[in-house]
Amino acid sequence: MTTGEFPDSWKIAHITPIPKICSPSSSSEYRPISVLPVLSKLFEKVLYYRVYSYLTEHNLINKRQYGLRENHSTEQAITPIYDELLRNVNNKLITCFLFLDLSKAFDYCEHKILLHKLCHYGIRRVSHKLLSNCLHNIMQCTKIGAFKSSYKRISRGVPQGSVISPLLFHIYINDITKASSFRTTLFADDINLHMSNSCFNVLQTTVNLELCKIDNWLRANELSLNYNKTNFMLLTSQKHNPTSFKVITNNHNISPEDNLKYLDVLIDNKLSWKPHVQKVKTQLSRACGILSKLKHYTTPPVQKVVYNSLTHPYLNYSMLNWGCASMQPFSLSFKLQNKAIKIIYPTNMGSLEEST
């Protein structure tokens, strides 16, 4: 660490392809899992905390970045977005809500640009040399069972499976919030943009102009949008026709949606939370089906563990936000939850309903 050297033997990654679907037919249907040497991870962890401490001490990480940071979570990213959307609706403003999908963002980071940004944020001399050395001469091979491919040098991107890679990526996209006048929220490479105005036409013109600036920033940083997975949603009153609102960037039409999935939460254009509540209902119904089959073969304590595993994550996740939904969509969720409890404890339901 004092000499700024990172051993080459610690930069060799073994990539194991894991199928995303049951019967993959192409390489794109596999997820690459990178395994690095243990000593490399230990060293990077020390390096990570030193760099992270420096960045947080000097408030250099964007406050709108919630991903992979201490005392930050997905719920903290969703809450300010929902609050602002709700406030805009109450103020009778029209809001355009965009979700950007980047194509292989972690793999396309240009090392020269990243090192320049590290220097800009004050990471210089030996520290800069050490991080530069981390990114230089990275080797990887594909490993399937006992078979290994030949090694290949990686010239761009932050290393997969590396402890410090997410932090380096944060630094890489840290200034995207200054590229436009959008209200920007980041969670690692998940980028949400939203903008509001009282005039339909003015909002449409401004959104297209500002999105062009975002696209230019991405090109300047050698990143690219996945136009097929980039969507927008319009929150407006009934007097406006949402289908007439067009968002175009780089000659690509961005498709409109009635609801958008952001950090595994479905936000709809009425802010009713009905699509998300329906998603929770589906998971609870599936859990009830599993418990119905398990009750013939397992004891209540085992069933309780299954219940907690299959229901609580969906019921509790982002409850601070979707818990504001009206009681009507909630009712079936409560019934399904009670049904699951009845399956486990059929003779003691009264006291359980009071406790829930």
Short mmCIF file of C-alpha atoms in Angstrom, two decimals:
data_model
loop_
_atom_site.label_atom_id
_atom_site.label_comp_id
_atom_site.label_asym_id
_atom_site.label_seq_id
_atom_site.Cartn_x
_atom_site.Cartn_y
_atom_site.Cartn_z
CA MET A 1 0.00 0.00 0.00
CA THR A 2 2.88 2.40 0.69
CA THR A 3 4.52 1.57 -2.65
CA GLY A 4 1.32 1.73 -4.71
CA GLU A 5 1.72 -1.80 -6.06
CA PHE A 6 -1.07 -4.36 -6.50
CA PRO A 7 0.31 -7.87 -7.23
CA ASP A 8 -0.65 -9.27 -10.64
CA SER A 9 -1.37 -12.67 -9.09
CA TRP A 10 -4.25 -11.05 -7.16
CA LYS A 11 -5.88 -9.80 -10.37
CA ILE A 12 -6.69 -13.17 -11.92
CA ALA A 13 -10.43 -13.90 -12.04
CA HIS A 14 -12.11 -17.23 -12.72
CA ILE A 15 -15.48 -16.72 -14.40
CA THR A 16 -18.17 -19.35 -13.87
CA PRO A 17 -21.26 -18.98 -16.13
CA ILE A 18 -24.54 -19.59 -14.27
CA PRO A 19 -27.72 -20.08 -16.37
CA LYS A 20 -30.37 -17.38 -15.98
CA ILE A 21 -33.08 -19.71 -17.32
CA CYS A 22 -33.70 -23.47 -17.27
CA SER A 23 -32.49 -24.26 -20.81
CA PRO A 24 -30.11 -21.54 -22.03
CA SER A 25 -29.37 -21.49 -25.76
CA SER A 26 -26.96 -18.55 -26.05
CA SER A 27 -24.16 -16.94 -24.04
CA SER A 28 -26.40 -13.96 -23.19
CA GLU A 29 -28.59 -16.29 -21.14
CA TYR A 30 -25.79 -16.95 -18.65
CA ARG A 31 -24.75 -14.77 -15.72
CA PRO A 32 -20.96 -14.59 -15.23
CA ILE A 33 -19.87 -15.09 -11.60
CA SER A 34 -16.35 -13.83 -10.97
CA VAL A 35 -14.17 -15.41 -8.27
CA LEU A 36 -11.02 -13.53 -7.18
CA PRO A 37 -8.24 -14.63 -4.79
CA VAL A 38 -9.06 -14.31 -1.09
CA LEU A 39 -5.97 -12.18 -0.37
CA SER A 40 -7.10 -9.78 -3.08
CA LYS A 41 -10.47 -9.31 -1.34
CA LEU A 42 -8.84 -8.75 2.07
CA PHE A 43 -6.50 -6.13 0.66
CA GLU A 44 -9.29 -4.43 -1.30
CA LYS A 45 -11.47 -4.28 1.81
CA VAL A 46 -8.81 -2.23 3.61
CA LEU A 47 -8.42 -0.07 0.52
CA TYR A 48 -12.20 0.33 0.19
CA TYR A 49 -12.64 1.67 3.73
CA ARG A 50 -9.78 4.14 3.29
CA VAL A 51 -11.15 5.51 0.03
CA TYR A 52 -14.77 5.47 1.28
CA SER A 53 -13.80 7.26 4.51
CA TYR A 54 -12.02 9.96 2.52
CA LEU A 55 -14.98 10.46 0.15
CA THR A 56 -17.58 10.61 2.94
CA GLU A 57 -15.45 12.85 5.16
CA HIS A 58 -15.25 15.41 2.36
CA ASN A 59 -18.86 14.86 1.16
CA LEU A 60 -17.71 13.88 -2.31
CA ILE A 61 -20.23 11.09 -2.95
CA ASN A 62 -23.45 12.46 -4.41
CA LYS A 63 -26.22 12.61 -1.81
CA ARG A 64 -28.63 11.16 -4.37
CA GLN A 65 -26.58 7.94 -4.59
CA TYR A 66 -28.16 5.34 -2.30
CA GLY A 67 -26.58 2.17 -3.63
CA LEU A 68 -24.08 0.04 -1.69
CA ARG A 69 -23.41 2.68 0.96
CA GLU A 70 -23.47 2.45 4.73
CA ASN A 71 -26.77 3.53 6.31
CA HIS A 72 -28.44 3.70 2.88
CA SER A 73 -31.06 1.39 1.41
CA THR A 74 -33.47 0.92 -1.48
CA GLU A 75 -36.33 2.21 0.67
CA GLN A 76 -34.45 5.45 1.30
CA ALA A 77 -34.10 5.83 -2.47
CA ILE A 78 -37.80 5.18 -3.15
CA THR A 79 -39.23 7.38 -0.37
CA PRO A 80 -38.04 10.83 -1.62
CA ILE A 81 -39.18 9.94 -5.16
CA TYR A 82 -42.66 8.96 -3.98
CA ASP A 83 -42.91 12.02 -1.72
CA GLU A 84 -42.01 14.32 -4.59
CA LEU A 85 -44.39 12.63 -7.04
CA LEU A 86 -47.19 12.90 -4.47
CA ARG A 87 -46.40 16.56 -3.86
CA ASN A 88 -46.45 17.28 -7.61
CA VAL A 89 -49.86 15.61 -7.98
CA ASN A 90 -51.25 17.65 -5.07
CA ASN A 91 -49.89 20.81 -6.68
CA LYS A 92 -51.53 19.81 -10.00
CA LEU A 93 -48.19 19.52 -11.77
CA ILE A 94 -47.50 17.12 -14.63
CA THR A 95 -44.55 14.84 -13.90
CA CYS A 96 -42.44 12.79 -16.30
CA PHE A 97 -40.81 9.85 -14.53
CA LEU A 98 -37.99 8.05 -16.39
CA PHE A 99 -36.06 4.90 -15.60
CA LEU A 100 -32.75 4.56 -17.46
CA ASP A 101 -31.22 1.17 -18.16
CA LEU A 102 -27.49 1.21 -18.95
CA SER A 103 -25.95 -1.45 -21.17
CA LYS A 104 -23.33 -3.38 -19.15
CA ALA A 105 -22.42 -0.26 -17.18
CA PHE A 106 -19.84 -1.93 -14.90
CA ASP A 107 -18.11 -3.58 -17.86
CA TYR A 108 -17.82 -0.44 -20.00
CA CYS A 109 -16.11 1.95 -17.59
CA GLU A 110 -13.12 3.48 -19.36
CA HIS A 111 -10.03 3.30 -17.12
CA LYS A 112 -8.52 6.60 -18.28
CA ILE A 113 -11.74 8.47 -17.52
CA LEU A 114 -12.06 6.77 -14.12
CA LEU A 115 -8.46 7.59 -13.16
CA HIS A 116 -8.96 11.20 -14.25
CA LYS A 117 -12.04 11.45 -12.02
CA LEU A 118 -10.16 9.92 -9.07
CA CYS A 119 -7.53 12.63 -9.48
CA HIS A 120 -10.27 15.28 -9.73
CA TYR A 121 -11.72 14.15 -6.37
CA GLY A 122 -8.32 14.44 -4.68
CA ILE A 123 -7.09 10.82 -4.82
CA ARG A 124 -3.55 11.44 -6.05
CA ARG A 125 0.07 10.33 -5.75
CA VAL A 126 0.56 6.87 -4.17
CA SER A 127 -3.18 6.28 -3.67
CA HIS A 128 -3.83 7.09 -7.33
CA LYS A 129 -0.95 4.84 -8.39
CA LEU A 130 -2.34 1.98 -6.30
CA LEU A 131 -5.85 2.24 -7.79
CA SER A 132 -4.37 2.58 -11.26
CA ASN A 133 -2.38 -0.59 -10.58
CA CYS A 134 -5.58 -2.37 -9.47
CA LEU A 135 -7.11 -1.73 -12.89
CA HIS A 136 -4.01 -2.59 -14.93
CA ASN A 137 -3.27 -6.04 -16.32
CA ILE A 138 -6.46 -7.72 -15.07
CA MET A 139 -6.68 -11.29 -16.36
CA GLN A 140 -9.65 -13.63 -16.47
CA CYS A 141 -10.62 -17.04 -17.76
CA THR A 142 -13.83 -19.04 -17.96
CA LYS A 143 -14.03 -22.10 -15.72
CA ILE A 144 -16.59 -24.89 -16.12
CA GLY A 145 -16.01 -27.84 -13.82
CA ALA A 146 -12.43 -29.01 -14.26
CA PHE A 147 -12.01 -27.16 -17.58
CA LYS A 148 -10.53 -23.69 -17.99
CA SER A 149 -10.21 -21.44 -21.01
CA SER A 150 -7.08 -19.47 -21.88
CA TYR A 151 -6.53 -16.20 -20.02
CA LYS A 152 -7.59 -12.91 -21.50
CA ARG A 153 -6.58 -9.38 -20.49
CA ILE A 154 -9.40 -6.97 -19.57
CA SER A 155 -8.76 -3.42 -20.77
CA ARG A 156 -11.91 -1.69 -19.50
CA GLY A 157 -14.60 -2.00 -16.86
CA VAL A 158 -14.35 -2.41 -13.10
CA PRO A 159 -13.53 -6.01 -12.06
CA GLN A 160 -16.53 -8.20 -11.27
CA GLY A 161 -16.46 -9.75 -7.82
CA SER A 162 -14.11 -7.06 -6.56
CA VAL A 163 -14.79 -5.38 -3.20
CA ILE A 164 -13.84 -1.92 -4.39
CA SER A 165 -15.50 -2.07 -7.84
CA PRO A 166 -18.92 -0.66 -6.72
CA LEU A 167 -17.19 2.32 -5.10
CA LEU A 168 -15.14 2.97 -8.25
CA PHE A 169 -18.33 2.85 -10.30
CA HIS A 170 -19.97 5.36 -7.92
CA ILE A 171 -17.08 7.72 -8.61
CA TYR A 172 -17.42 7.11 -12.34
CA ILE A 173 -21.08 8.21 -12.52
CA ASN A 174 -20.98 10.61 -9.57
CA ASP A 175 -21.31 13.74 -11.72
CA ILE A 176 -24.24 12.57 -13.88
CA THR A 177 -26.60 14.58 -11.65
CA LYS A 178 -24.93 17.76 -12.94
CA ALA A 179 -25.44 16.84 -16.59
CA SER A 180 -29.08 17.99 -16.69
CA SER A 181 -31.81 19.72 -14.72
CA PHE A 182 -33.59 16.44 -13.99
CA ARG A 183 -34.16 15.43 -10.39
CA THR A 184 -31.85 12.41 -10.34
CA THR A 185 -31.81 9.43 -7.98
CA LEU A 186 -29.10 6.76 -8.20
CA PHE A 187 -28.85 3.26 -6.83
CA ALA A 188 -25.60 1.87 -8.26
CA ASP A 189 -26.37 1.72 -12.03
CA ASP A 190 -30.16 2.13 -11.59
CA ILE A 191 -30.88 5.72 -12.64
CA ASN A 192 -34.19 7.46 -12.08
CA LEU A 193 -34.98 10.88 -13.55
CA HIS A 194 -38.07 12.97 -13.01
CA MET A 195 -39.20 16.46 -13.91
CA SER A 196 -42.44 18.38 -13.49
CA ASN A 197 -44.18 21.40 -14.98
CA SER A 198 -47.68 22.87 -15.09
CA CYS A 199 -47.62 23.05 -18.90
CA PHE A 200 -47.87 19.82 -20.92
CA ASN A 201 -46.00 21.09 -24.01
CA VAL A 202 -43.27 22.86 -22.04
CA LEU A 203 -42.61 19.69 -20.04
CA GLN A 204 -42.39 17.57 -23.19
CA THR A 205 -39.91 19.95 -24.82
CA THR A 206 -37.79 20.27 -21.67
CA VAL A 207 -37.70 16.52 -21.00
CA ASN A 208 -36.45 15.81 -24.52
CA LEU A 209 -33.79 18.53 -24.34
CA GLU A 210 -32.54 17.43 -20.92
CA LEU A 211 -32.57 13.73 -21.86
CA CYS A 212 -30.38 14.62 -24.83
CA LYS A 213 -27.89 16.11 -22.34
CA ILE A 214 -27.93 12.88 -20.33
CA ASP A 215 -27.33 10.88 -23.50
CA ASN A 216 -24.40 13.16 -24.38
CA TRP A 217 -22.93 12.70 -20.90
CA LEU A 218 -23.18 8.92 -21.24
CA ARG A 219 -21.46 9.03 -24.63
CA ALA A 220 -18.71 11.28 -23.31
CA ASN A 221 -18.12 8.72 -20.54
CA GLU A 222 -18.32 5.82 -23.04
CA LEU A 223 -21.50 4.42 -21.54
CA SER A 224 -24.67 3.70 -23.48
CA LEU A 225 -28.40 3.48 -22.88
CA ASN A 226 -30.31 0.30 -23.47
CA TYR A 227 -33.12 2.02 -25.36
CA ASN A 228 -35.36 -1.07 -25.34
CA LYS A 229 -35.38 -1.21 -21.53
CA THR A 230 -35.47 2.54 -20.88
CA ASN A 231 -39.05 3.64 -20.13
CA PHE A 232 -41.00 6.64 -18.93
CA MET A 233 -44.27 7.21 -17.10
CA LEU A 234 -46.42 10.32 -17.10
CA LEU A 235 -48.38 11.46 -14.06
CA THR A 236 -51.07 13.89 -15.16
CA SER A 237 -54.74 14.76 -14.80
CA GLN A 238 -57.46 13.36 -17.06
CA LYS A 239 -57.60 16.47 -19.26
CA HIS A 240 -54.26 15.54 -20.82
CA ASN A 241 -53.70 12.55 -23.07
CA PRO A 242 -50.59 10.69 -21.84
CA THR A 243 -50.21 8.85 -25.16
CA SER A 244 -49.51 12.14 -26.95
CA PHE A 245 -46.45 12.75 -24.77
CA LYS A 246 -43.39 11.73 -26.81
CA VAL A 247 -39.89 11.18 -25.45
CA ILE A 248 -37.17 10.73 -28.07
CA THR A 249 -33.41 10.58 -27.68
CA ASN A 250 -30.79 9.80 -30.32
CA ASN A 251 -33.62 8.94 -32.77
CA HIS A 252 -35.00 6.30 -30.39
CA ASN A 253 -38.54 6.47 -29.06
CA ILE A 254 -38.70 5.83 -25.33
CA SER A 255 -41.73 3.66 -24.62
CA PRO A 256 -44.38 4.92 -22.16
CA GLU A 257 -45.67 2.70 -19.35
CA ASP A 258 -48.59 2.85 -16.92
CA ASN A 259 -46.32 1.61 -14.13
CA LEU A 260 -42.58 1.26 -13.72
CA LYS A 261 -40.59 -1.18 -11.65
CA TYR A 262 -37.92 0.65 -9.66
CA LEU A 263 -35.82 -1.29 -7.14
CA ASP A 264 -38.43 -4.07 -7.19
CA VAL A 265 -41.29 -1.71 -6.34
CA LEU A 266 -44.05 -1.05 -8.89
CA ILE A 267 -44.97 2.65 -9.04
CA ASP A 268 -48.07 3.38 -11.12
CA ASN A 269 -49.14 6.62 -12.79
CA LYS A 270 -52.06 7.04 -10.35
CA LEU A 271 -49.87 6.49 -7.27
CA SER A 272 -52.47 3.98 -6.10
CA TRP A 273 -49.94 1.17 -5.51
CA LYS A 274 -52.45 -1.33 -6.96
CA PRO A 275 -49.89 -3.08 -9.23
CA HIS A 276 -47.46 -3.49 -6.35
CA VAL A 277 -50.15 -4.70 -3.95
CA GLN A 278 -51.23 -7.20 -6.61
CA LYS A 279 -47.64 -8.41 -6.83
CA VAL A 280 -47.60 -8.90 -3.04
CA LYS A 281 -50.91 -10.79 -3.25
CA THR A 282 -49.45 -13.15 -5.85
CA GLN A 283 -46.50 -13.94 -3.60
CA LEU A 284 -48.76 -14.48 -0.56
CA SER A 285 -51.07 -16.75 -2.56
CA ARG A 286 -48.07 -18.80 -3.66
CA ALA A 287 -46.86 -19.03 -0.06
CA CYS A 288 -50.30 -20.29 1.06
CA GLY A 289 -50.15 -23.00 -1.60
CA ILE A 290 -46.73 -24.14 -0.41
CA LEU A 291 -47.80 -24.13 3.25
CA SER A 292 -50.93 -26.16 2.41
CA LYS A 293 -48.74 -28.91 1.01
CA LEU A 294 -46.12 -28.72 3.75
CA LYS A 295 -48.60 -29.02 6.63
CA HIS A 296 -49.01 -32.75 5.93
CA TYR A 297 -45.28 -33.44 6.25
CA THR A 298 -43.83 -30.86 8.66
CA THR A 299 -44.43 -29.43 12.13
CA PRO A 300 -45.76 -25.90 12.90
CA PRO A 301 -42.28 -24.55 13.86
CA VAL A 302 -40.94 -25.56 10.44
CA GLN A 303 -43.99 -24.09 8.73
CA LYS A 304 -43.49 -20.85 10.66
CA VAL A 305 -39.94 -20.56 9.30
CA VAL A 306 -41.30 -21.07 5.77
CA TYR A 307 -44.04 -18.51 6.43
CA ASN A 308 -41.51 -15.91 7.61
CA SER A 309 -39.29 -16.62 4.61
CA LEU A 310 -42.03 -16.45 1.95
CA THR A 311 -44.31 -13.69 3.24
CA HIS A 312 -42.52 -11.19 5.47
CA PRO A 313 -39.95 -10.03 2.88
CA TYR A 314 -42.77 -9.02 0.52
CA LEU A 315 -45.02 -7.57 3.22
CA ASN A 316 -42.27 -5.53 4.90
CA TYR A 317 -40.26 -4.36 1.90
CA SER A 318 -40.89 -0.65 1.28
CA MET A 319 -44.00 -0.76 3.49
CA LEU A 320 -43.23 2.86 4.42
CA ASN A 321 -44.26 3.76 0.85
CA TRP A 322 -46.84 1.30 -0.46
CA GLY A 323 -48.43 1.12 2.99
CA CYS A 324 -50.08 4.43 2.04
CA ALA A 325 -52.39 2.58 -0.36
CA SER A 326 -56.11 2.55 0.34
CA MET A 327 -57.59 -0.29 2.39
CA GLN A 328 -59.42 -1.81 -0.59
CA PRO A 329 -56.33 -3.28 -2.31
CA PHE A 330 -54.95 -4.21 1.11
CA SER A 331 -57.92 -6.33 2.16
CA LEU A 332 -57.05 -9.44 0.16
CA SER A 333 -53.44 -9.25 1.34
CA PHE A 334 -54.62 -9.38 4.95
CA LYS A 335 -56.93 -12.28 4.15
CA LEU A 336 -54.11 -14.22 2.52
CA GLN A 337 -51.82 -13.50 5.45
CA ASN A 338 -54.48 -14.75 7.89
CA LYS A 339 -55.05 -17.79 5.69
CA ALA A 340 -51.35 -18.65 5.91
CA ILE A 341 -51.46 -18.33 9.71
CA LYS A 342 -54.59 -20.52 9.89
CA ILE A 343 -52.79 -23.24 7.93
CA ILE A 344 -50.01 -23.28 10.53
CA TYR A 345 -52.14 -22.77 13.66
CA PRO A 346 -55.71 -23.85 12.76
CA THR A 347 -56.92 -24.05 16.39
CA ASN A 348 -55.43 -20.84 17.79
CA MET A 349 -56.46 -18.20 15.29
CA GLY A 350 -58.21 -15.76 17.59
CA SER A 351 -55.20 -14.68 19.61
CA LEU A 352 -53.02 -14.59 16.48
CA GLU A 353 -55.41 -12.23 14.67
CA GLU A 354 -55.27 -9.86 17.64
CA SER A 355 -51.48 -9.91 17.62
CA THR A 356 -51.29 -9.22 13.87
#
